[in-house]
mmCIF file of N, CA and C in Angstrom:
data_model
loop_
_atom_site.group_PDB
_atom_site.id
_atom_site.type_symbol
_atom_site.label_atom_id
_atom_site.label_comp_id
_atom_site.label_asym_id
_atom_site.label_seq_id
_atom_site.Cartn_x
_atom_site.Cartn_y
_atom_site.Cartn_z
ATOM 1 N N MET A 1 -5.786 -0.836 7.271
ATOM 2 C CA MET A 1 -5.451 -0.678 5.960
ATOM 3 C C MET A 1 -6.650 -0.594 5.130
ATOM 4 N N VAL A 2 -6.973 0.528 4.524
ATOM 5 C CA VAL A 2 -8.106 0.823 3.788
ATOM 6 C C VAL A 2 -8.153 -0.079 2.544
ATOM 7 N N GLY A 3 -9.219 -0.710 2.094
ATOM 8 C CA GLY A 3 -9.281 -1.496 0.921
ATOM 9 C C GLY A 3 -8.751 -2.866 0.927
ATOM 10 N N CYS A 4 -8.402 -3.383 1.987
ATOM 11 C CA CYS A 4 -8.066 -4.710 2.109
ATOM 12 C C CYS A 4 -8.830 -5.423 3.266
ATOM 13 N N THR A 5 -8.626 -6.706 3.347
ATOM 14 C CA THR A 5 -9.260 -7.563 4.401
ATOM 15 C C THR A 5 -8.534 -7.265 5.753
ATOM 16 N N GLY A 6 -7.350 -6.787 5.790
ATOM 17 C CA GLY A 6 -6.587 -6.493 6.959
ATOM 18 C C GLY A 6 -5.982 -7.919 7.481
ATOM 19 N N PRO A 7 -5.175 -7.834 8.564
ATOM 20 C CA PRO A 7 -4.533 -9.000 8.928
ATOM 21 C C PRO A 7 -5.415 -10.086 9.519
ATOM 22 N N LEU A 8 -6.532 -9.773 10.090
ATOM 23 C CA LEU A 8 -7.256 -10.749 10.762
ATOM 24 C C LEU A 8 -7.991 -11.750 9.865
ATOM 25 N N GLY A 9 -8.350 -11.258 8.688
ATOM 26 C CA GLY A 9 -8.966 -12.173 7.760
ATOM 27 C C GLY A 9 -8.022 -13.249 7.201
ATOM 28 N N SER A 10 -6.792 -13.056 7.474
ATOM 29 C CA SER A 10 -5.791 -14.181 6.974
ATOM 30 C C SER A 10 -5.097 -14.845 8.195
ATOM 31 N N ALA A 11 -5.664 -14.666 9.428
ATOM 32 C CA ALA A 11 -4.943 -15.254 10.592
ATOM 33 C C ALA A 11 -5.408 -16.582 10.843
ATOM 34 N N GLY A 12 -4.367 -17.388 11.067
ATOM 35 C CA GLY A 12 -4.640 -18.800 11.518
ATOM 36 C C GLY A 12 -4.049 -18.890 12.965
ATOM 37 N N LEU A 13 -4.928 -18.606 13.923
ATOM 38 C CA LEU A 13 -4.394 -18.529 15.272
ATOM 39 C C LEU A 13 -4.757 -19.802 16.069
ATOM 40 N N GLY A 14 -3.786 -20.303 16.795
ATOM 41 C CA GLY A 14 -3.979 -21.503 17.546
ATOM 42 C C GLY A 14 -2.648 -22.153 17.839
ATOM 43 N N GLY A 15 -2.647 -22.934 18.818
ATOM 44 C CA GLY A 15 -1.353 -23.682 19.272
ATOM 45 C C GLY A 15 -0.299 -22.765 19.708
ATOM 46 N N GLY A 16 -0.655 -21.576 20.144
ATOM 47 C CA GLY A 16 0.398 -20.712 20.781
ATOM 48 C C GLY A 16 1.004 -19.836 19.618
ATOM 49 N N ARG A 17 0.884 -20.076 18.450
ATOM 50 C CA ARG A 17 1.547 -19.233 17.375
ATOM 51 C C ARG A 17 0.469 -18.701 16.365
ATOM 52 N N GLY A 18 0.690 -17.629 15.740
ATOM 53 C CA GLY A 18 -0.202 -17.202 14.760
ATOM 54 C C GLY A 18 0.508 -17.099 13.282
ATOM 55 N N LEU A 19 -0.257 -17.605 12.358
ATOM 56 C CA LEU A 19 0.230 -17.594 11.055
ATOM 57 C C LEU A 19 -0.678 -16.650 10.125
ATOM 58 N N TYR A 20 -0.123 -15.815 9.543
ATOM 59 C CA TYR A 20 -0.782 -14.803 8.682
ATOM 60 C C TYR A 20 -0.479 -15.083 7.263
ATOM 61 N N GLU A 21 -1.434 -15.294 6.355
ATOM 62 C CA GLU A 21 -1.256 -15.664 5.142
ATOM 63 C C GLU A 21 -1.923 -14.654 4.132
ATOM 64 N N PRO A 22 -1.452 -14.404 2.840
ATOM 65 C CA PRO A 22 -2.185 -13.552 1.919
ATOM 66 C C PRO A 22 -3.536 -14.106 1.690
ATOM 67 N N VAL A 23 -4.578 -13.262 1.634
ATOM 68 C CA VAL A 23 -5.857 -13.717 1.388
ATOM 69 C C VAL A 23 -6.419 -12.886 0.150
ATOM 70 N N HIS A 24 -6.352 -13.444 -0.960
ATOM 71 C CA HIS A 24 -6.810 -12.801 -2.195
ATOM 72 C C HIS A 24 -7.500 -13.673 -3.200
ATOM 73 N N GLY A 25 -8.110 -14.823 -2.581
ATOM 74 C CA GLY A 25 -8.819 -15.699 -3.439
ATOM 75 C C GLY A 25 -8.024 -16.983 -3.415
ATOM 76 N N SER A 26 -8.584 -18.016 -4.072
ATOM 77 C CA SER A 26 -7.976 -19.365 -4.194
ATOM 78 C C SER A 26 -6.960 -19.566 -5.251
ATOM 79 N N ALA A 27 -6.799 -18.501 -6.161
ATOM 80 C CA ALA A 27 -5.868 -18.593 -7.166
ATOM 81 C C ALA A 27 -6.034 -19.872 -8.006
ATOM 82 N N HIS A 28 -7.310 -20.206 -8.340
ATOM 83 C CA HIS A 28 -7.715 -21.400 -9.066
ATOM 84 C C HIS A 28 -7.007 -21.411 -10.458
ATOM 85 N N GLU A 29 -6.911 -20.225 -11.050
ATOM 86 C CA GLU A 29 -6.367 -20.111 -12.396
ATOM 87 C C GLU A 29 -4.858 -20.590 -12.471
ATOM 88 N N ILE A 30 -4.015 -20.591 -11.319
ATOM 89 C CA ILE A 30 -2.754 -21.161 -11.365
ATOM 90 C C ILE A 30 -2.585 -22.461 -10.776
ATOM 91 N N ALA A 31 -3.681 -23.094 -10.227
ATOM 92 C CA ALA A 31 -3.626 -24.360 -9.466
ATOM 93 C C ALA A 31 -2.946 -25.332 -10.381
ATOM 94 N N GLY A 32 -1.979 -26.186 -9.886
ATOM 95 C CA GLY A 32 -1.363 -27.266 -10.510
ATOM 96 C C GLY A 32 -0.321 -26.815 -11.503
ATOM 97 N N ARG A 33 -0.064 -25.486 -11.680
ATOM 98 C CA ARG A 33 0.942 -25.092 -12.697
ATOM 99 C C ARG A 33 2.302 -24.715 -12.018
ATOM 100 N N ASP A 34 2.473 -24.891 -10.668
ATOM 101 C CA ASP A 34 3.672 -24.527 -10.080
ATOM 102 C C ASP A 34 4.031 -23.084 -10.309
ATOM 103 N N ALA A 35 3.049 -22.248 -10.284
ATOM 104 C CA ALA A 35 3.212 -20.750 -10.554
ATOM 105 C C ALA A 35 3.117 -19.791 -9.269
ATOM 106 N N ALA A 36 2.739 -20.435 -8.135
ATOM 107 C CA ALA A 36 2.514 -19.595 -6.931
ATOM 108 C C ALA A 36 3.860 -18.897 -6.656
ATOM 109 N N ASN A 37 3.916 -17.775 -5.973
ATOM 110 C CA ASN A 37 5.004 -16.985 -5.706
ATOM 111 C C ASN A 37 4.997 -16.540 -4.269
ATOM 112 N N PRO A 38 5.406 -17.373 -3.293
ATOM 113 C CA PRO A 38 5.312 -16.912 -1.856
ATOM 114 C C PRO A 38 6.215 -15.717 -1.551
ATOM 115 N N ALA A 39 7.346 -15.656 -2.139
ATOM 116 C CA ALA A 39 8.275 -14.556 -2.083
ATOM 117 C C ALA A 39 7.672 -13.169 -2.448
ATOM 118 N N GLY A 40 6.852 -13.299 -3.589
ATOM 119 C CA GLY A 40 6.189 -12.117 -4.105
ATOM 120 C C GLY A 40 5.088 -11.664 -3.148
ATOM 121 N N ALA A 41 4.407 -12.672 -2.458
ATOM 122 C CA ALA A 41 3.457 -12.313 -1.504
ATOM 123 C C ALA A 41 4.041 -11.627 -0.336
ATOM 124 N N LEU A 42 5.282 -12.052 0.090
ATOM 125 C CA LEU A 42 5.941 -11.363 1.164
ATOM 126 C C LEU A 42 6.342 -9.964 0.832
ATOM 127 N N VAL A 43 6.855 -9.842 -0.348
ATOM 128 C CA VAL A 43 7.333 -8.406 -0.788
ATOM 129 C C VAL A 43 6.040 -7.619 -0.927
ATOM 130 N N HIS A 44 5.016 -8.062 -1.395
ATOM 131 C CA HIS A 44 3.588 -7.365 -1.515
ATOM 132 C C HIS A 44 3.273 -6.868 -0.060
ATOM 133 N N GLY A 45 3.235 -7.778 0.920
ATOM 134 C CA GLY A 45 2.899 -7.456 2.293
ATOM 135 C C GLY A 45 3.867 -6.497 2.868
ATOM 136 N N LEU A 46 5.053 -6.610 2.729
ATOM 137 C CA LEU A 46 6.082 -5.565 3.178
ATOM 138 C C LEU A 46 5.824 -4.239 2.614
ATOM 139 N N HIS A 47 5.501 -4.303 1.316
ATOM 140 C CA HIS A 47 5.193 -2.933 0.568
ATOM 141 C C HIS A 47 4.024 -2.249 1.260
ATOM 142 N N ARG A 48 2.913 -3.001 1.498
ATOM 143 C CA ARG A 48 1.750 -2.496 2.074
ATOM 144 C C ARG A 48 2.131 -1.867 3.561
ATOM 145 N N ALA A 49 2.822 -2.775 4.236
ATOM 146 C CA ALA A 49 3.214 -2.288 5.696
ATOM 147 C C ALA A 49 4.150 -0.968 5.516
ATOM 148 N N GLY A 50 4.936 -0.897 4.652
ATOM 149 C CA GLY A 50 5.812 0.323 4.395
ATOM 150 C C GLY A 50 5.017 1.458 4.062
ATOM 151 N N ALA A 51 4.075 1.256 3.070
ATOM 152 C CA ALA A 51 3.118 2.382 2.780
ATOM 153 C C ALA A 51 2.244 2.942 3.984
ATOM 154 N N VAL A 52 1.850 2.064 4.799
ATOM 155 C CA VAL A 52 1.139 2.454 5.963
ATOM 156 C C VAL A 52 2.020 3.218 6.791
ATOM 157 N N ALA A 53 3.220 2.771 7.062
ATOM 158 C CA ALA A 53 4.162 3.495 7.886
ATOM 159 C C ALA A 53 4.467 4.874 7.314
ATOM 160 N N VAL A 54 4.753 5.003 5.993
ATOM 161 C CA VAL A 54 5.090 6.274 5.477
ATOM 162 C C VAL A 54 3.862 7.282 5.592
ATOM 163 N N ALA A 55 2.622 6.692 5.343
ATOM 164 C CA ALA A 55 1.473 7.593 5.503
ATOM 165 C C ALA A 55 1.336 8.011 6.928
ATOM 166 N N ALA A 56 1.524 7.002 7.852
ATOM 167 C CA ALA A 56 1.409 7.413 9.314
ATOM 168 C C ALA A 56 2.504 8.511 9.644
ATOM 169 N N LEU A 57 3.568 8.615 9.005
ATOM 170 C CA LEU A 57 4.593 9.589 9.337
ATOM 171 C C LEU A 57 4.281 10.912 8.516
ATOM 172 N N LEU A 58 3.919 10.816 7.278
ATOM 173 C CA LEU A 58 3.818 12.045 6.416
ATOM 174 C C LEU A 58 2.465 12.764 6.645
ATOM 175 N N LEU A 59 1.361 12.113 6.894
ATOM 176 C CA LEU A 59 0.199 12.765 7.056
ATOM 177 C C LEU A 59 0.209 13.668 8.161
ATOM 178 N N PRO A 60 0.673 13.287 9.440
ATOM 179 C CA PRO A 60 0.611 14.261 10.524
ATOM 180 C C PRO A 60 1.641 15.471 10.203
ATOM 181 N N LEU A 61 2.744 15.199 9.466
ATOM 182 C CA LEU A 61 3.581 16.316 8.985
ATOM 183 C C LEU A 61 2.889 17.289 8.053
ATOM 184 N N GLY A 62 2.017 16.808 7.280
ATOM 185 C CA GLY A 62 1.300 17.577 6.299
ATOM 186 C C GLY A 62 0.288 18.359 7.045
ATOM 187 N N VAL A 63 -0.292 17.787 8.017
ATOM 188 C CA VAL A 63 -1.297 18.529 8.880
ATOM 189 C C VAL A 63 -0.610 19.594 9.626
ATOM 190 N N ALA A 64 0.485 19.376 10.283
ATOM 191 C CA ALA A 64 1.311 20.368 11.022
ATOM 192 C C ALA A 64 1.767 21.437 10.060
ATOM 193 N N ALA A 65 2.153 21.242 8.909
ATOM 194 C CA ALA A 65 2.600 22.233 8.009
ATOM 195 C C ALA A 65 1.382 23.059 7.625
ATOM 196 N N TRP A 66 0.199 22.494 7.317
ATOM 197 C CA TRP A 66 -1.018 23.310 7.130
ATOM 198 C C TRP A 66 -1.366 24.168 8.311
ATOM 199 N N ARG A 67 -1.279 23.731 9.437
ATOM 200 C CA ARG A 67 -1.586 24.555 10.560
ATOM 201 C C ARG A 67 -0.599 25.686 10.874
ATOM 202 N N ARG A 68 0.640 25.528 10.389
ATOM 203 C CA ARG A 68 1.670 26.572 10.485
ATOM 204 C C ARG A 68 1.707 27.540 9.297
ATOM 205 N N GLY A 69 0.729 27.331 8.395
ATOM 206 C CA GLY A 69 0.494 28.346 7.372
ATOM 207 C C GLY A 69 1.244 27.856 6.030
ATOM 208 N N ARG A 70 1.968 26.845 5.971
ATOM 209 C CA ARG A 70 2.602 26.322 4.859
ATOM 210 C C ARG A 70 1.674 25.429 4.004
ATOM 211 N N ARG A 71 0.591 26.097 3.534
ATOM 212 C CA ARG A 71 -0.546 25.397 2.873
ATOM 213 C C ARG A 71 -0.239 24.840 1.649
ATOM 214 N N GLY A 72 0.588 25.496 0.754
ATOM 215 C CA GLY A 72 1.030 24.980 -0.467
ATOM 216 C C GLY A 72 1.782 23.644 -0.310
ATOM 217 N N PHE A 73 2.767 23.677 0.481
ATOM 218 C CA PHE A 73 3.593 22.478 0.826
ATOM 219 C C PHE A 73 2.638 21.296 1.481
ATOM 220 N N ALA A 74 1.810 21.615 2.379
ATOM 221 C CA ALA A 74 0.927 20.653 3.046
ATOM 222 C C ALA A 74 0.019 20.142 2.012
ATOM 223 N N ALA A 75 -0.700 20.928 1.166
ATOM 224 C CA ALA A 75 -1.578 20.418 0.123
ATOM 225 C C ALA A 75 -0.925 19.535 -0.876
ATOM 226 N N ALA A 76 0.418 19.821 -1.198
ATOM 227 C CA ALA A 76 1.157 18.945 -2.109
ATOM 228 C C ALA A 76 1.487 17.595 -1.398
ATOM 229 N N MET A 77 1.864 17.737 -0.229
ATOM 230 C CA MET A 77 2.215 16.400 0.406
ATOM 231 C C MET A 77 0.970 15.517 0.600
ATOM 232 N N ILE A 78 -0.082 16.033 1.078
ATOM 233 C CA ILE A 78 -1.321 15.293 1.328
ATOM 234 C C ILE A 78 -1.933 14.919 -0.033
ATOM 235 N N GLY A 79 -1.803 15.682 -1.089
ATOM 236 C CA GLY A 79 -2.240 15.280 -2.386
ATOM 237 C C GLY A 79 -1.534 14.247 -2.975
ATOM 238 N N LEU A 80 -0.098 14.231 -2.758
ATOM 239 C CA LEU A 80 0.765 13.195 -3.230
ATOM 240 C C LEU A 80 0.507 11.903 -2.531
ATOM 241 N N LEU A 81 0.242 11.970 -1.229
ATOM 242 C CA LEU A 81 -0.184 10.783 -0.445
ATOM 243 C C LEU A 81 -1.485 10.136 -0.963
ATOM 244 N N ALA A 82 -2.497 10.981 -1.214
ATOM 245 C CA ALA A 82 -3.760 10.434 -1.791
ATOM 246 C C ALA A 82 -3.531 9.807 -3.278
ATOM 247 N N LEU A 83 -2.734 10.515 -4.082
ATOM 248 C CA LEU A 83 -2.474 9.977 -5.389
ATOM 249 C C LEU A 83 -1.797 8.579 -5.257
ATOM 250 N N GLN A 84 -0.845 8.528 -4.379
ATOM 251 C CA GLN A 84 -0.050 7.297 -4.161
ATOM 252 C C GLN A 84 -1.019 6.160 -3.774
ATOM 253 N N ALA A 85 -1.796 6.514 -2.773
ATOM 254 C CA ALA A 85 -2.712 5.495 -2.376
ATOM 255 C C ALA A 85 -3.674 5.045 -3.486
ATOM 256 N N ALA A 86 -4.158 5.905 -4.179
ATOM 257 C CA ALA A 86 -5.183 5.608 -5.328
ATOM 258 C C ALA A 86 -4.540 4.831 -6.346
ATOM 259 N N LEU A 87 -3.201 5.275 -6.778
ATOM 260 C CA LEU A 87 -2.617 4.523 -7.877
ATOM 261 C C LEU A 87 -2.291 3.002 -7.361
ATOM 262 N N GLY A 88 -1.870 2.879 -6.077
ATOM 263 C CA GLY A 88 -1.573 1.431 -5.611
ATOM 264 C C GLY A 88 -2.828 0.667 -5.515
ATOM 265 N N ALA A 89 -3.920 1.242 -5.063
ATOM 266 C CA ALA A 89 -5.083 0.511 -4.977
ATOM 267 C C ALA A 89 -5.659 0.145 -6.358
ATOM 268 N N LEU A 90 -5.635 1.104 -7.258
ATOM 269 C CA LEU A 90 -6.038 0.774 -8.685
ATOM 270 C C LEU A 90 -5.316 -0.277 -9.301
ATOM 271 N N GLN A 91 -3.901 -0.209 -9.034
ATOM 272 C CA GLN A 91 -3.095 -1.161 -9.622
ATOM 273 C C GLN A 91 -3.477 -2.647 -9.156
ATOM 274 N N VAL A 92 -3.675 -2.760 -7.929
ATOM 275 C CA VAL A 92 -4.040 -4.039 -7.376
ATOM 276 C C VAL A 92 -5.486 -4.539 -7.797
ATOM 277 N N LEU A 93 -6.448 -3.681 -7.595
ATOM 278 C CA LEU A 93 -7.875 -4.030 -7.823
ATOM 279 C C LEU A 93 -8.234 -4.119 -9.279
ATOM 280 N N ALA A 94 -7.663 -3.253 -10.083
ATOM 281 C CA ALA A 94 -8.051 -3.281 -11.549
ATOM 282 C C ALA A 94 -7.033 -3.856 -12.415
ATOM 283 N N GLY A 95 -5.817 -4.216 -11.894
ATOM 284 C CA GLY A 95 -4.825 -4.927 -12.758
ATOM 285 C C GLY A 95 -4.440 -3.917 -13.849
ATOM 286 N N LEU A 96 -4.255 -2.576 -13.561
ATOM 287 C CA LEU A 96 -3.954 -1.542 -14.574
ATOM 288 C C LEU A 96 -2.569 -1.896 -15.241
ATOM 289 N N PRO A 97 -2.284 -1.297 -16.324
ATOM 290 C CA PRO A 97 -0.978 -1.502 -16.967
ATOM 291 C C PRO A 97 0.189 -1.160 -16.302
ATOM 292 N N LEU A 98 1.421 -1.441 -16.786
ATOM 293 C CA LEU A 98 2.660 -1.148 -16.105
ATOM 294 C C LEU A 98 2.882 0.406 -15.973
ATOM 295 N N ALA A 99 2.348 1.172 -16.871
ATOM 296 C CA ALA A 99 2.560 2.685 -16.653
ATOM 297 C C ALA A 99 1.981 3.061 -15.431
ATOM 298 N N VAL A 100 0.940 2.480 -14.854
ATOM 299 C CA VAL A 100 0.328 2.896 -13.690
ATOM 300 C C VAL A 100 1.324 2.514 -12.561
ATOM 301 N N ALA A 101 1.902 1.292 -12.569
ATOM 302 C CA ALA A 101 2.848 0.933 -11.595
ATOM 303 C C ALA A 101 4.019 1.861 -11.513
ATOM 304 N N LEU A 102 4.468 2.318 -12.825
ATOM 305 C CA LEU A 102 5.572 3.223 -12.969
ATOM 306 C C LEU A 102 5.199 4.555 -12.269
ATOM 307 N N ALA A 103 3.922 5.054 -12.554
ATOM 308 C CA ALA A 103 3.485 6.352 -11.927
ATOM 309 C C ALA A 103 3.492 6.177 -10.416
ATOM 310 N N HIS A 104 3.118 5.064 -9.792
ATOM 311 C CA HIS A 104 3.101 4.730 -8.440
ATOM 312 C C HIS A 104 4.432 4.832 -7.855
ATOM 313 N N ASN A 105 5.327 4.406 -8.559
ATOM 314 C CA ASN A 105 6.796 4.470 -8.086
ATOM 315 C C ASN A 105 7.363 5.873 -8.156
ATOM 316 N N VAL A 106 6.923 6.606 -9.237
ATOM 317 C CA VAL A 106 7.456 7.894 -9.307
ATOM 318 C C VAL A 106 6.860 8.892 -8.220
ATOM 319 N N VAL A 107 5.605 8.623 -7.880
ATOM 320 C CA VAL A 107 5.023 9.456 -6.752
ATOM 321 C C VAL A 107 5.658 9.063 -5.462
ATOM 322 N N ALA A 108 5.967 7.813 -5.266
ATOM 323 C CA ALA A 108 6.650 7.356 -4.011
ATOM 324 C C ALA A 108 7.991 8.016 -3.984
ATOM 325 N N ALA A 109 8.731 8.198 -5.046
ATOM 326 C CA ALA A 109 10.134 8.837 -4.991
ATOM 327 C C ALA A 109 9.880 10.394 -4.762
ATOM 328 N N LEU A 110 8.774 10.939 -5.226
ATOM 329 C CA LEU A 110 8.512 12.352 -4.837
ATOM 330 C C LEU A 110 8.266 12.637 -3.343
ATOM 331 N N LEU A 111 7.640 11.471 -2.769
ATOM 332 C CA LEU A 111 7.329 11.682 -1.343
ATOM 333 C C LEU A 111 8.588 11.498 -0.563
#
């Protein structure tokens, strides 16, 4: 996954089982305030996994459409995938406003 530490940076392997946890810092700003959200971290991880699965499906379809001469359709599909990835990454990295999250969801619906 581009732009993240990937699963190994969060792996606790040993004792025959692996535990993968979100790795985005220590969250010292919420320490002691009972504000952690494990369910939110799970949803975020599933969202990223789903995004990778959709990209893995749609990118080859876009390339195949390009090769078959449907260049406008292919360019739109690949462009929307790139826009979707950029909006999602910017939302996480820069903490952009809610309008960017809404745009991210609109592009997902278009895909």
